Coordinates of C-alpha atoms in Angstrom, one line a residue:
Chain O
M1 CA 36.0 138.9 -184.8
K2 CA 37.2 135.5 -184.0
N3 CA 39.8 135.6 -186.8
K4 CA 41.2 138.9 -185.5
N5 CA 41.5 137.4 -182.0
S6 CA 43.3 134.3 -183.1
Q7 CA 45.7 136.3 -185.2
G8 CA 46.4 138.6 -182.2
A9 CA 47.0 135.6 -180.0
Q10 CA 49.8 134.4 -182.2
E11 CA 51.6 137.7 -182.1
S12 CA 51.6 138.7 -178.3
P13 CA 51.8 136.2 -175.5
S14 CA 48.7 135.3 -173.6
R15 CA 48.1 137.2 -170.3
C16 CA 46.1 134.3 -168.8
P17 CA 47.8 132.7 -165.7
D18 CA 49.2 129.2 -166.0
N19 CA 46.8 126.4 -166.2
S20 CA 48.1 124.9 -163.0
A21 CA 45.8 123.8 -160.2
F22 CA 47.3 126.3 -157.8
K23 CA 46.9 129.4 -160.0
Q24 CA 43.5 128.5 -161.3
Q25 CA 42.3 128.0 -157.7
K26 CA 41.3 124.4 -158.4
L27 CA 43.5 122.7 -155.8
P28 CA 42.0 119.4 -154.5
A29 CA 40.0 120.4 -151.5
W30 CA 37.9 118.7 -148.9
K31 CA 34.6 120.5 -148.4
P32 CA 33.1 119.3 -145.1
K33 CA 29.6 120.0 -144.4
L34 CA 27.6 119.8 -141.1
T35 CA 25.3 117.0 -142.1
A36 CA 22.9 115.4 -139.7
P37 CA 24.6 112.0 -139.4
T38 CA 28.1 113.4 -138.7
V39 CA 26.9 116.0 -136.2
L40 CA 24.6 113.7 -134.3
S41 CA 27.1 110.8 -134.1
S42 CA 29.8 113.2 -133.0
F43 CA 27.5 114.6 -130.3
F44 CA 26.7 111.1 -128.9
T45 CA 30.4 110.0 -129.1
I46 CA 31.7 113.1 -127.3
G47 CA 28.9 113.0 -124.8
V48 CA 29.4 109.4 -123.8
F49 CA 33.2 109.9 -123.7
C50 CA 32.8 112.9 -121.4
L51 CA 30.4 111.0 -119.2
L52 CA 32.9 108.1 -118.8
V53 CA 35.9 110.3 -118.1
G54 CA 33.8 112.3 -115.6
I55 CA 32.7 109.2 -113.7
C56 CA 36.2 107.9 -113.7
L57 CA 37.6 111.2 -112.3
I58 CA 35.0 111.3 -109.6
L59 CA 35.7 107.8 -108.5
Y60 CA 39.5 108.4 -108.3
A61 CA 39.0 111.7 -106.5
R62 CA 36.8 110.1 -104.0
S63 CA 39.4 107.4 -103.4
V64 CA 41.9 110.1 -102.3
K65 CA 42.2 110.2 -98.5
E66 CA 42.7 113.6 -97.0
I67 CA 42.7 115.3 -93.7
Q68 CA 42.8 119.0 -93.1
I69 CA 43.3 120.8 -89.8
N70 CA 43.0 124.5 -89.3
Y71 CA 45.7 125.3 -86.8
S72 CA 45.6 129.1 -86.9
D73 CA 42.2 128.6 -85.1
I74 CA 43.4 126.0 -82.7
C75 CA 46.7 127.8 -81.7
L76 CA 44.9 131.0 -80.7
N77 CA 47.5 132.2 -78.2
C78 CA 50.3 131.9 -80.8
S79 CA 48.1 133.7 -83.3
K80 CA 47.6 136.6 -80.9
L81 CA 51.3 136.6 -80.0
R82 CA 52.3 137.0 -83.6
E83 CA 49.9 139.9 -84.2
N84 CA 52.4 142.1 -82.5
S85 CA 55.6 142.2 -84.6
S86 CA 57.8 143.1 -81.6
N87 CA 57.3 139.5 -80.3
W88 CA 59.3 138.2 -83.3
D89 CA 62.0 136.7 -81.1
K90 CA 59.7 134.9 -78.8
E91 CA 59.2 131.3 -79.7
C92 CA 55.6 129.9 -79.7
N93 CA 54.9 126.2 -80.0
C94 CA 51.5 124.5 -80.5
S95 CA 50.3 120.9 -80.5
V96 CA 47.4 119.7 -82.5
Y97 CA 46.0 116.3 -81.9
F98 CA 44.0 114.3 -84.4
T99 CA 43.0 110.8 -85.3
L100 CA 43.2 108.9 -88.6
Q101 CA 40.3 106.7 -88.9
E102 CA 41.7 104.7 -91.9
N103 CA 45.2 103.9 -93.1
M104 CA 46.6 106.2 -95.7
L105 CA 48.3 103.9 -98.1
G106 CA 50.8 104.9 -100.8
D107 CA 52.5 108.2 -101.1
V108 CA 51.5 110.5 -98.3
F109 CA 52.1 114.3 -98.8
M110 CA 52.0 116.9 -96.1
Y111 CA 51.0 120.4 -97.3
Y112 CA 50.6 123.7 -95.6
R113 CA 47.5 125.5 -96.8
L114 CA 47.0 129.2 -96.7
Q115 CA 43.8 131.1 -97.2
N116 CA 43.3 134.7 -98.2
F117 CA 47.0 135.2 -99.0
Y118 CA 47.2 136.8 -102.4
Q119 CA 50.4 135.6 -103.8
N120 CA 49.1 136.6 -107.2
H121 CA 49.2 140.3 -106.6
R122 CA 51.0 141.9 -109.5
R123 CA 53.6 144.0 -107.7
Y124 CA 54.2 141.0 -105.4
V125 CA 54.8 138.6 -108.3
L126 CA 57.2 140.9 -110.0
S127 CA 59.2 141.5 -106.8
R128 CA 62.1 139.1 -107.3
S129 CA 65.4 138.9 -109.0
D130 CA 65.9 135.7 -111.0
A131 CA 69.5 136.7 -111.8
Q132 CA 70.4 136.9 -108.1
L133 CA 68.7 133.6 -107.5
L134 CA 71.0 132.1 -110.1
G135 CA 73.9 133.0 -108.0
Q136 CA 75.0 135.8 -110.3
D137 CA 76.5 139.0 -108.9
V138 CA 74.0 141.5 -110.0
N139 CA 73.1 145.0 -108.9
I140 CA 69.7 144.3 -107.3
Q141 CA 68.8 148.0 -107.1
N142 CA 68.1 147.8 -110.9
S143 CA 65.7 144.9 -110.4
N144 CA 62.1 144.9 -109.3
C145 CA 62.9 144.0 -105.7
A146 CA 62.2 147.5 -104.4
P147 CA 61.7 148.2 -101.5
F148 CA 63.3 145.0 -100.3
T149 CA 66.8 145.6 -101.9
I150 CA 69.3 147.2 -99.5
Y151 CA 69.3 148.2 -95.9
P152 CA 70.0 151.8 -94.9
N153 CA 73.6 150.9 -94.0
G154 CA 74.1 149.7 -97.6
T155 CA 74.1 145.9 -97.2
P156 CA 72.1 144.2 -99.9
M157 CA 69.6 141.5 -99.0
A158 CA 70.0 138.0 -100.2
P159 CA 67.5 137.0 -101.5
C160 CA 65.8 140.3 -102.4
G161 CA 62.2 141.0 -103.1
A162 CA 58.8 140.8 -101.4
I163 CA 58.2 137.1 -102.3
A164 CA 61.4 135.9 -100.6
N165 CA 60.9 138.2 -97.7
S166 CA 57.4 136.8 -96.9
M167 CA 58.5 133.2 -96.9
F168 CA 56.5 130.7 -94.9
N169 CA 58.6 129.9 -91.8
D170 CA 56.4 127.7 -89.6
S171 CA 58.0 124.3 -88.9
I172 CA 55.7 121.3 -88.5
Q173 CA 56.5 117.9 -87.2
L174 CA 54.3 114.8 -87.1
F175 CA 54.3 112.3 -84.2
Y176 CA 52.5 109.0 -84.1
Y177 CA 51.3 107.3 -80.9
L178 CA 52.3 103.7 -80.9
N179 CA 50.4 103.4 -77.7
S180 CA 49.0 105.9 -75.3
S181 CA 52.4 106.8 -73.8
T182 CA 55.1 106.5 -76.6
A183 CA 55.1 108.8 -79.5
I184 CA 57.5 108.4 -82.4
K185 CA 58.4 111.0 -84.9
V186 CA 57.1 110.1 -88.4
P187 CA 60.0 110.2 -90.9
L188 CA 59.4 112.9 -93.4
L189 CA 61.5 114.0 -96.4
K190 CA 62.2 117.6 -96.8
S191 CA 63.9 117.5 -100.2
G192 CA 62.6 116.2 -103.5
N193 CA 59.4 118.3 -103.2
S194 CA 60.2 120.8 -105.9
W195 CA 60.4 120.6 -109.6
W196 CA 63.6 119.3 -111.1
S197 CA 64.0 122.3 -113.3
D198 CA 63.5 124.7 -110.4
K199 CA 66.0 122.9 -108.2
N200 CA 68.7 122.4 -110.8
V201 CA 68.3 125.2 -113.4
K202 CA 66.3 128.1 -112.0
F203 CA 68.0 128.4 -108.6
R204 CA 71.7 128.1 -108.1
N205 CA 73.9 129.1 -105.2
P206 CA 76.7 131.6 -105.7
T207 CA 80.0 129.8 -105.9
S208 CA 82.8 130.1 -103.5
Y209 CA 84.9 127.8 -101.3
N210 CA 82.0 127.5 -98.8
L211 CA 78.5 128.6 -98.7
S212 CA 78.7 131.2 -96.0
S213 CA 81.6 133.0 -97.7
A214 CA 79.6 132.9 -101.0
F215 CA 76.9 135.0 -99.2
A216 CA 79.5 137.4 -97.7
G217 CA 78.6 141.0 -98.0
T218 CA 74.9 140.3 -98.0
T219 CA 72.5 139.8 -95.2
R220 CA 69.1 138.2 -94.6
P221 CA 65.8 139.9 -95.6
P222 CA 64.1 141.7 -92.7
Y223 CA 61.4 139.1 -92.0
W224 CA 63.8 136.2 -91.9
Q225 CA 65.2 134.8 -88.7
K226 CA 68.3 133.1 -90.2
P227 CA 70.3 134.0 -93.3
A228 CA 70.0 132.0 -96.5
Y229 CA 73.1 129.8 -96.0
L230 CA 71.6 128.5 -92.7
L231 CA 68.2 127.3 -94.1
D232 CA 69.3 123.7 -93.8
E233 CA 72.6 123.1 -92.2
E234 CA 72.3 119.3 -92.4
D235 CA 72.1 119.0 -96.2
E236 CA 74.4 120.9 -98.5
R237 CA 72.1 120.3 -101.4
N238 CA 69.2 121.8 -99.6
N239 CA 70.9 125.0 -98.3
G240 CA 71.1 128.5 -99.6
Y241 CA 68.9 129.4 -102.6
I242 CA 68.3 125.7 -103.5
N243 CA 66.4 125.0 -100.3
D244 CA 63.3 123.2 -101.3
D245 CA 61.0 125.1 -99.0
F246 CA 62.3 128.4 -100.4
I247 CA 62.0 127.2 -104.0
I248 CA 58.4 126.1 -103.4
W249 CA 57.5 129.4 -101.8
M250 CA 59.1 131.3 -104.7
R251 CA 56.8 129.5 -107.2
V252 CA 53.9 131.8 -106.5
S253 CA 50.4 130.5 -106.5
A254 CA 47.7 131.5 -108.8
F255 CA 44.9 131.8 -106.3
P256 CA 44.5 133.2 -102.8
T257 CA 43.8 129.8 -101.4
F258 CA 46.6 127.4 -102.1
R259 CA 48.5 124.5 -100.7
N260 CA 52.3 124.0 -100.9
L261 CA 54.1 120.7 -100.5
Y262 CA 56.0 120.8 -97.2
R263 CA 57.1 117.2 -96.6
H264 CA 56.4 113.8 -97.8
L265 CA 56.4 110.5 -96.1
R266 CA 59.6 108.4 -96.0
H267 CA 58.6 104.7 -96.2
T268 CA 60.6 103.2 -93.4
N269 CA 59.8 101.0 -90.4
Q270 CA 56.1 100.9 -89.6
F271 CA 55.4 103.5 -92.3
A272 CA 56.5 101.3 -95.1
D273 CA 53.0 101.2 -96.7
G274 CA 51.8 104.6 -95.6
L275 CA 50.4 106.1 -92.5
P276 CA 48.6 103.6 -90.3
A277 CA 45.3 104.5 -88.6
G278 CA 45.6 105.8 -85.1
N279 CA 46.4 108.9 -83.0
Y280 CA 48.8 111.6 -84.2
T281 CA 49.9 115.0 -83.2
F282 CA 51.4 118.0 -85.0
H283 CA 54.1 119.9 -83.2
I284 CA 54.1 123.3 -84.8
T285 CA 56.5 126.2 -84.2
Y286 CA 54.2 129.1 -85.0
N287 CA 56.0 131.9 -86.8
F288 CA 54.0 133.1 -89.7
P289 CA 51.4 135.7 -88.8
V290 CA 48.1 135.6 -90.7
T291 CA 45.6 137.4 -88.5
K292 CA 46.3 140.8 -89.9
F293 CA 45.0 140.0 -93.3
K294 CA 42.3 137.6 -92.0
G295 CA 44.1 134.6 -93.4
E296 CA 44.0 131.1 -92.1
K297 CA 46.6 128.3 -92.0
Q298 CA 45.9 124.6 -92.3
V299 CA 48.0 121.5 -92.4
V300 CA 46.8 118.9 -94.9
L301 CA 47.8 115.2 -95.1
S302 CA 46.8 113.7 -98.4
T303 CA 47.4 110.8 -100.8
S304 CA 47.4 111.4 -104.6
T305 CA 46.2 109.7 -107.8
W306 CA 47.0 110.2 -111.5
S307 CA 44.1 112.6 -111.8
G308 CA 45.3 115.0 -109.1
G309 CA 44.0 115.4 -105.6
S310 CA 40.6 115.3 -104.0
N311 CA 39.2 118.1 -106.0
L312 CA 35.9 116.9 -107.5
F313 CA 35.4 119.9 -109.8
L314 CA 36.9 118.3 -113.0
G315 CA 35.0 115.1 -112.6
I316 CA 31.7 116.8 -112.0
A317 CA 32.3 119.2 -114.9
Y318 CA 33.0 116.4 -117.3
T319 CA 29.9 114.4 -116.1
V320 CA 27.6 117.4 -116.4
S321 CA 28.9 118.4 -119.8
G322 CA 28.7 114.8 -121.0
A323 CA 25.1 114.5 -119.8
V324 CA 24.2 117.9 -121.4
I325 CA 25.8 116.9 -124.7
V326 CA 24.0 113.6 -124.8
L327 CA 20.7 115.3 -123.9
A328 CA 21.3 118.0 -126.6
G329 CA 22.0 115.2 -129.0
F330 CA 18.6 113.7 -128.4
I331 CA 16.8 117.0 -128.6
I332 CA 18.6 117.9 -131.9
T333 CA 17.7 114.5 -133.3
A334 CA 14.0 115.1 -132.4
I335 CA 14.1 118.6 -133.8
H336 CA 15.8 117.4 -137.0
L337 CA 13.3 114.6 -137.6
K338 CA 10.2 116.6 -136.9
L339 CA 10.8 120.1 -138.0
R340 CA 13.2 120.0 -140.9
K341 CA 11.9 121.5 -144.2
K342 CA 11.6 119.3 -147.2
K343 CA 14.8 119.5 -149.2
T344 CA 14.0 122.6 -151.4
Y345 CA 16.8 123.1 -153.8
F346 CA 17.8 126.5 -154.9
Q347 CA 15.6 127.5 -157.9
R348 CA 17.2 129.7 -160.5
Chain Q
M1 CA 27.4 134.5 -162.5
D2 CA 25.9 131.1 -162.2
Y3 CA 24.2 131.9 -158.9
A4 CA 23.7 135.6 -159.2
K5 CA 21.3 135.6 -156.3
L6 CA 24.2 134.9 -154.0
Y7 CA 25.2 138.6 -154.2
E8 CA 22.1 139.5 -152.4
P9 CA 23.1 138.7 -148.8
G10 CA 26.1 141.0 -149.1
Q11 CA 24.1 143.9 -150.5
L12 CA 21.4 143.5 -147.9
N13 CA 24.1 143.5 -145.1
L14 CA 22.8 140.1 -143.8
L15 CA 26.3 138.7 -143.0
F16 CA 27.6 141.4 -140.7
N17 CA 25.2 143.7 -139.0
K18 CA 24.6 144.9 -135.4
R19 CA 22.8 141.7 -134.4
K20 CA 25.6 139.5 -135.7
F21 CA 28.1 141.7 -133.9
F22 CA 26.5 141.3 -130.6
I23 CA 26.1 137.6 -131.0
C24 CA 29.9 137.5 -131.8
I25 CA 30.6 139.5 -128.6
A26 CA 28.3 137.2 -126.5
H27 CA 30.1 134.2 -127.9
G28 CA 33.5 135.7 -127.0
V29 CA 32.4 136.5 -123.5
Y30 CA 31.1 132.9 -123.0
T31 CA 34.3 131.4 -124.3
S32 CA 36.4 133.7 -122.0
F33 CA 34.4 132.6 -119.0
A34 CA 34.9 128.9 -120.0
L35 CA 38.6 129.5 -120.6
F36 CA 39.2 131.0 -117.1
F37 CA 36.7 129.3 -114.8
I38 CA 37.2 125.7 -115.9
P39 CA 41.0 125.8 -115.1
Y40 CA 40.2 127.9 -112.0
G41 CA 37.8 125.3 -110.6
A42 CA 40.0 122.4 -111.6
F43 CA 43.2 123.8 -110.0
Y44 CA 41.6 125.4 -107.0
N45 CA 43.4 124.0 -103.9
T46 CA 45.0 121.1 -105.8
A47 CA 48.4 119.7 -106.2
G48 CA 49.8 117.6 -109.0
E49 CA 49.8 113.8 -109.2
D50 CA 53.2 113.6 -107.7
G51 CA 52.3 116.1 -105.0
K52 CA 54.2 119.0 -106.5
H53 CA 53.0 122.3 -107.8
I54 CA 50.2 122.4 -110.4
A55 CA 48.2 125.4 -109.3
D56 CA 51.0 127.9 -109.4
Y57 CA 50.7 131.2 -111.4
Q58 CA 52.8 130.1 -114.3
S59 CA 51.3 126.6 -114.8
F60 CA 47.8 128.2 -114.7
A61 CA 49.0 130.7 -117.4
V62 CA 50.3 127.9 -119.6
T63 CA 47.1 125.9 -119.2
V64 CA 44.9 128.8 -120.1
A65 CA 47.1 129.9 -123.0
T66 CA 47.3 126.4 -124.5
S67 CA 43.5 125.9 -124.2
L68 CA 43.0 129.3 -125.9
V69 CA 45.1 128.4 -128.9
I70 CA 43.4 125.1 -129.3
V71 CA 39.9 126.5 -128.9
V72 CA 40.6 129.2 -131.5
S73 CA 42.1 126.7 -133.9
V74 CA 39.1 124.4 -133.6
Q75 CA 36.8 127.4 -134.2
I76 CA 38.8 128.4 -137.3
A77 CA 38.6 124.8 -138.5
L78 CA 34.8 124.8 -138.1
D79 CA 34.6 128.0 -140.1
T80 CA 36.8 126.7 -142.9
S81 CA 34.6 125.1 -145.6
Y82 CA 37.2 124.6 -148.3
W83 CA 40.1 122.7 -147.0
T84 CA 43.1 122.8 -149.5
A85 CA 46.6 121.7 -148.6
I86 CA 47.4 125.3 -147.8
N87 CA 44.7 125.5 -145.2
R88 CA 45.8 122.3 -143.5
F89 CA 49.4 123.6 -143.5
F90 CA 48.6 126.9 -141.9
I91 CA 46.1 125.8 -139.3
L92 CA 48.0 122.7 -138.1
G93 CA 51.2 124.7 -138.5
S94 CA 50.1 127.4 -136.3
I95 CA 49.4 125.0 -133.5
A96 CA 52.8 123.4 -134.0
V97 CA 54.5 126.7 -134.0
Y98 CA 52.8 127.7 -130.8
F99 CA 54.1 124.6 -129.1
A100 CA 57.6 125.1 -130.6
I101 CA 57.7 128.7 -129.3
L102 CA 56.3 127.7 -125.9
F103 CA 59.0 125.1 -125.4
A104 CA 61.7 127.4 -126.7
M105 CA 60.7 130.2 -124.3
H106 CA 60.5 127.7 -121.4
S107 CA 63.9 126.1 -122.2
D108 CA 66.9 126.0 -120.0
G109 CA 69.2 127.5 -122.6
I110 CA 67.4 130.8 -123.1
F111 CA 66.9 131.2 -119.3
V112 CA 70.6 131.0 -118.6
I113 CA 71.2 133.8 -121.2
F114 CA 68.4 136.1 -120.1
P115 CA 67.2 135.1 -116.6
N116 CA 65.1 138.1 -115.9
H117 CA 63.2 138.0 -119.2
F118 CA 62.3 134.3 -119.4
P119 CA 61.2 133.3 -115.9
F120 CA 59.0 130.5 -117.1
V121 CA 61.8 128.0 -117.3
G122 CA 60.8 124.3 -117.0
N123 CA 57.1 125.2 -117.0
A124 CA 56.0 123.7 -120.3
R125 CA 57.7 120.4 -119.5
N126 CA 56.2 120.2 -116.0
S127 CA 52.6 121.2 -116.5
L128 CA 52.1 119.7 -120.0
S129 CA 53.2 116.4 -118.7
Q130 CA 50.4 116.2 -116.2
I131 CA 47.3 114.4 -117.4
S132 CA 44.9 116.7 -115.5
V133 CA 46.2 119.7 -117.5
W134 CA 45.3 118.0 -120.7
L135 CA 41.9 116.9 -119.4
V136 CA 41.2 120.6 -118.5
I137 CA 42.2 121.7 -122.0
L138 CA 40.0 119.1 -123.6
L139 CA 37.0 120.0 -121.4
T140 CA 37.5 123.7 -122.2
T141 CA 37.6 123.0 -125.9
V142 CA 34.5 120.8 -125.8
I143 CA 32.5 123.3 -123.7
S144 CA 33.5 126.2 -126.0
V145 CA 32.9 124.5 -129.3
M146 CA 29.8 122.4 -128.8
P147 CA 27.3 125.3 -128.6
V148 CA 28.7 126.7 -131.8
I149 CA 28.2 123.4 -133.6
T150 CA 24.7 123.1 -132.2
F151 CA 23.5 126.5 -133.3
R152 CA 25.2 126.2 -136.6
F153 CA 23.7 122.8 -137.4
L154 CA 20.2 123.8 -136.3
K155 CA 20.3 127.0 -138.3
E156 CA 21.5 125.2 -141.4
D157 CA 19.0 122.4 -141.0
L158 CA 15.9 124.4 -140.2
N159 CA 16.6 127.7 -142.0
P160 CA 19.2 127.1 -144.7
T161 CA 20.7 130.3 -146.2
L162 CA 21.2 130.7 -149.9
I163 CA 24.9 129.7 -149.6
D164 CA 23.9 126.5 -147.8
Q165 CA 21.4 125.6 -150.5
V166 CA 23.9 126.3 -153.3
R167 CA 26.4 124.1 -151.6
K168 CA 23.9 121.3 -151.3
L169 CA 23.1 121.8 -155.0
Q170 CA 26.7 121.6 -156.0
K171 CA 27.2 118.5 -154.0
A172 CA 24.2 116.8 -155.6
R173 CA 25.4 117.8 -159.1
R174 CA 28.9 116.5 -158.4
K175 CA 27.3 113.1 -157.7
Q176 CA 25.5 113.2 -161.1
K177 CA 28.5 114.4 -163.1
P178 CA 30.1 111.0 -163.7
L179 CA 26.9 109.9 -165.5
Q180 CA 26.9 113.0 -167.7
N181 CA 30.5 112.3 -168.6
Y182 CA 29.5 109.1 -170.3
M183 CA 26.5 110.6 -171.9
C184 CA 28.7 113.3 -173.5
Q185 CA 31.2 110.9 -175.0
V186 CA 28.5 108.8 -176.6
S187 CA 26.6 111.6 -178.2
R188 CA 29.5 113.1 -180.1
R189 CA 27.6 113.3 -183.3
S190 CA 25.0 115.8 -181.9
S191 CA 27.9 117.7 -180.3
R192 CA 26.5 121.0 -181.5
R193 CA 23.3 120.5 -179.5
S194 CA 25.0 119.3 -176.3
A195 CA 27.5 122.1 -176.4
Y196 CA 24.8 124.6 -176.7
A197 CA 22.9 123.2 -173.8
F198 CA 25.9 123.4 -171.4
S199 CA 27.4 126.4 -172.8
H200 CA 28.9 128.9 -170.4
Q201 CA 29.6 131.5 -173.1
E202 CA 27.3 134.0 -174.7
G203 CA 26.1 131.7 -177.4
F204 CA 25.0 132.7 -180.8
G205 CA 22.5 135.3 -179.9
E206 CA 24.7 138.2 -180.8
L207 CA 25.7 136.6 -184.1
I208 CA 22.2 136.1 -185.2
T209 CA 20.8 139.5 -184.1
S210 CA 23.7 141.3 -185.7
G211 CA 22.5 140.1 -189.1
K212 CA 25.9 138.9 -190.3
N213 CA 24.5 135.5 -191.3
M214 CA 21.8 137.0 -193.4
T215 CA 24.0 138.1 -196.3
M216 CA 24.9 135.6 -199.0
H217 CA 28.7 136.2 -199.3
N218 CA 29.1 135.8 -195.6
S219 CA 27.3 132.5 -195.4
I220 CA 30.5 130.4 -195.8
S221 CA 32.4 132.3 -193.2
W222 CA 29.3 132.1 -191.0
I223 CA 29.3 128.3 -191.2
E224 CA 33.0 128.3 -190.4
N225 CA 32.6 130.6 -187.5
L226 CA 29.8 128.4 -186.2
R227 CA 32.0 125.4 -186.4
K228 CA 34.8 127.1 -184.6
K229 CA 32.5 128.3 -181.9
T230 CA 31.0 124.9 -181.2
A231 CA 34.4 123.2 -181.2
E232 CA 35.7 125.8 -178.7
T233 CA 32.8 125.3 -176.3
V234 CA 33.1 121.6 -176.5
N235 CA 36.8 121.8 -175.8
S236 CA 36.4 124.2 -172.9
F237 CA 33.6 122.0 -171.5
R238 CA 35.9 119.0 -171.6
S239 CA 38.8 120.8 -170.0
D240 CA 36.4 121.7 -167.1
R241 CA 35.7 118.1 -166.5
T242 CA 39.3 116.9 -166.3
V243 CA 40.2 119.2 -163.3
K244 CA 38.5 117.9 -160.2
L245 CA 36.7 120.2 -158.0

């Protein structure tokens, strides 16, 4: 039998695959196994690491100074006035007094915060035309902007869509009382609040010899008081589609409660280090109606750290999971030492 | 056919039945909750370290998607028990390709060509450069993967399956193999006996029971056959040794 086989092998080539490591499935391989020392040491390392990071995050979040004032509650007459949309051309101003107990040192940011405003509604998120916001001449009726595309007389809206139409249009100014009689306006910067990529890539003004002629043939959306080329007449680089407030509003938020950066402190004169403790007031021109959808508006003044704002969630989550992992490590060690079976090898 | 009993779990449907299916679903639900609610809690009512947006719709999406890809890759890595170069290439390569595609889709160039189809421009750069986003991704991974490691380790330790036991046996044998290597080379004279003991072929049972070796004029060919057989088994045994497992 063997002789016949050996003779046959000389005549026809062998059908065995090559004797290479790849084809014989004998590649060098690492076969990790969940052994007790590796698992338990990794549990303790990860647990301690999470605990340390969590405590660090909590300490930094606690060091952030923040003050939040609900002005839709305080400015009740303005809220009621805005409930009726025929009052749109009546101006309503409101002043909110507050006191800072401690200095706010470093970068101070002023946000407006909205509650119960669902910017993450699907039809709302889609209702924009990025091509139009690039300054391109597009037919916005083919975009998702409906019904905020053209007026009955045929003039297209610039910018189109529901997101642009519902832009936040309150204006908030901050005043500091040097003494009980004199109030000075706190210097705040209105540009440099949006992402670089938004300001320089995603939003571009249409080109023409001047901005108002670039927007010729279009008109403002129905809820706006001024057209796009008058959003900031003082700064050409903050006018039209590249206005920072507009860009920030167009970056829709993920949750119904959100804060958008409105201004940040310019470090000049007595505000070189930050906001000193003392009496302040907000002068608000109230335009944005929120009572119809039971929303609320707040102004927030806050400093910031590398870990984000004053939200303690991440720090607490890290600490809790670190503690749970370390505890689990101890429990597993105990179980492993007490209850493991004697090493019974597989008997053939 | 070394460990024929390993076929039993498959036949008895122990590796995929209704119980395992529902455990799988429960694990998926738990991971989904972790993947959504941890970024939700971390980004609720927050702004970035420079005051700018971090809790916007697109940054939230990028955070959740990245943590999903990393959690799934870590889970696959836990399930892989035989890491060749090919495994390493594909698992690490898939994470690399995800980031490559992410940055490509969020790049300025492709936005200028198709503005309505790639609205995520600048997002990957801005959100993935924030430390809190990476801390969220790390926490999500730890929370999703730790229970899996716990249950797996406890199950393997307290109630090892046949497969686990065979793996332990193979590992123990691999530690003893270098000693046996020396033993084999020394006892070359009694090669017939050692080859028989470690033979993986059918041996001489068939030859003996067929009665071929009982006739006189076949005795010489029988001895030659026997010699060829032992030489072959010793050679195949040696070739097994040289390729490392």
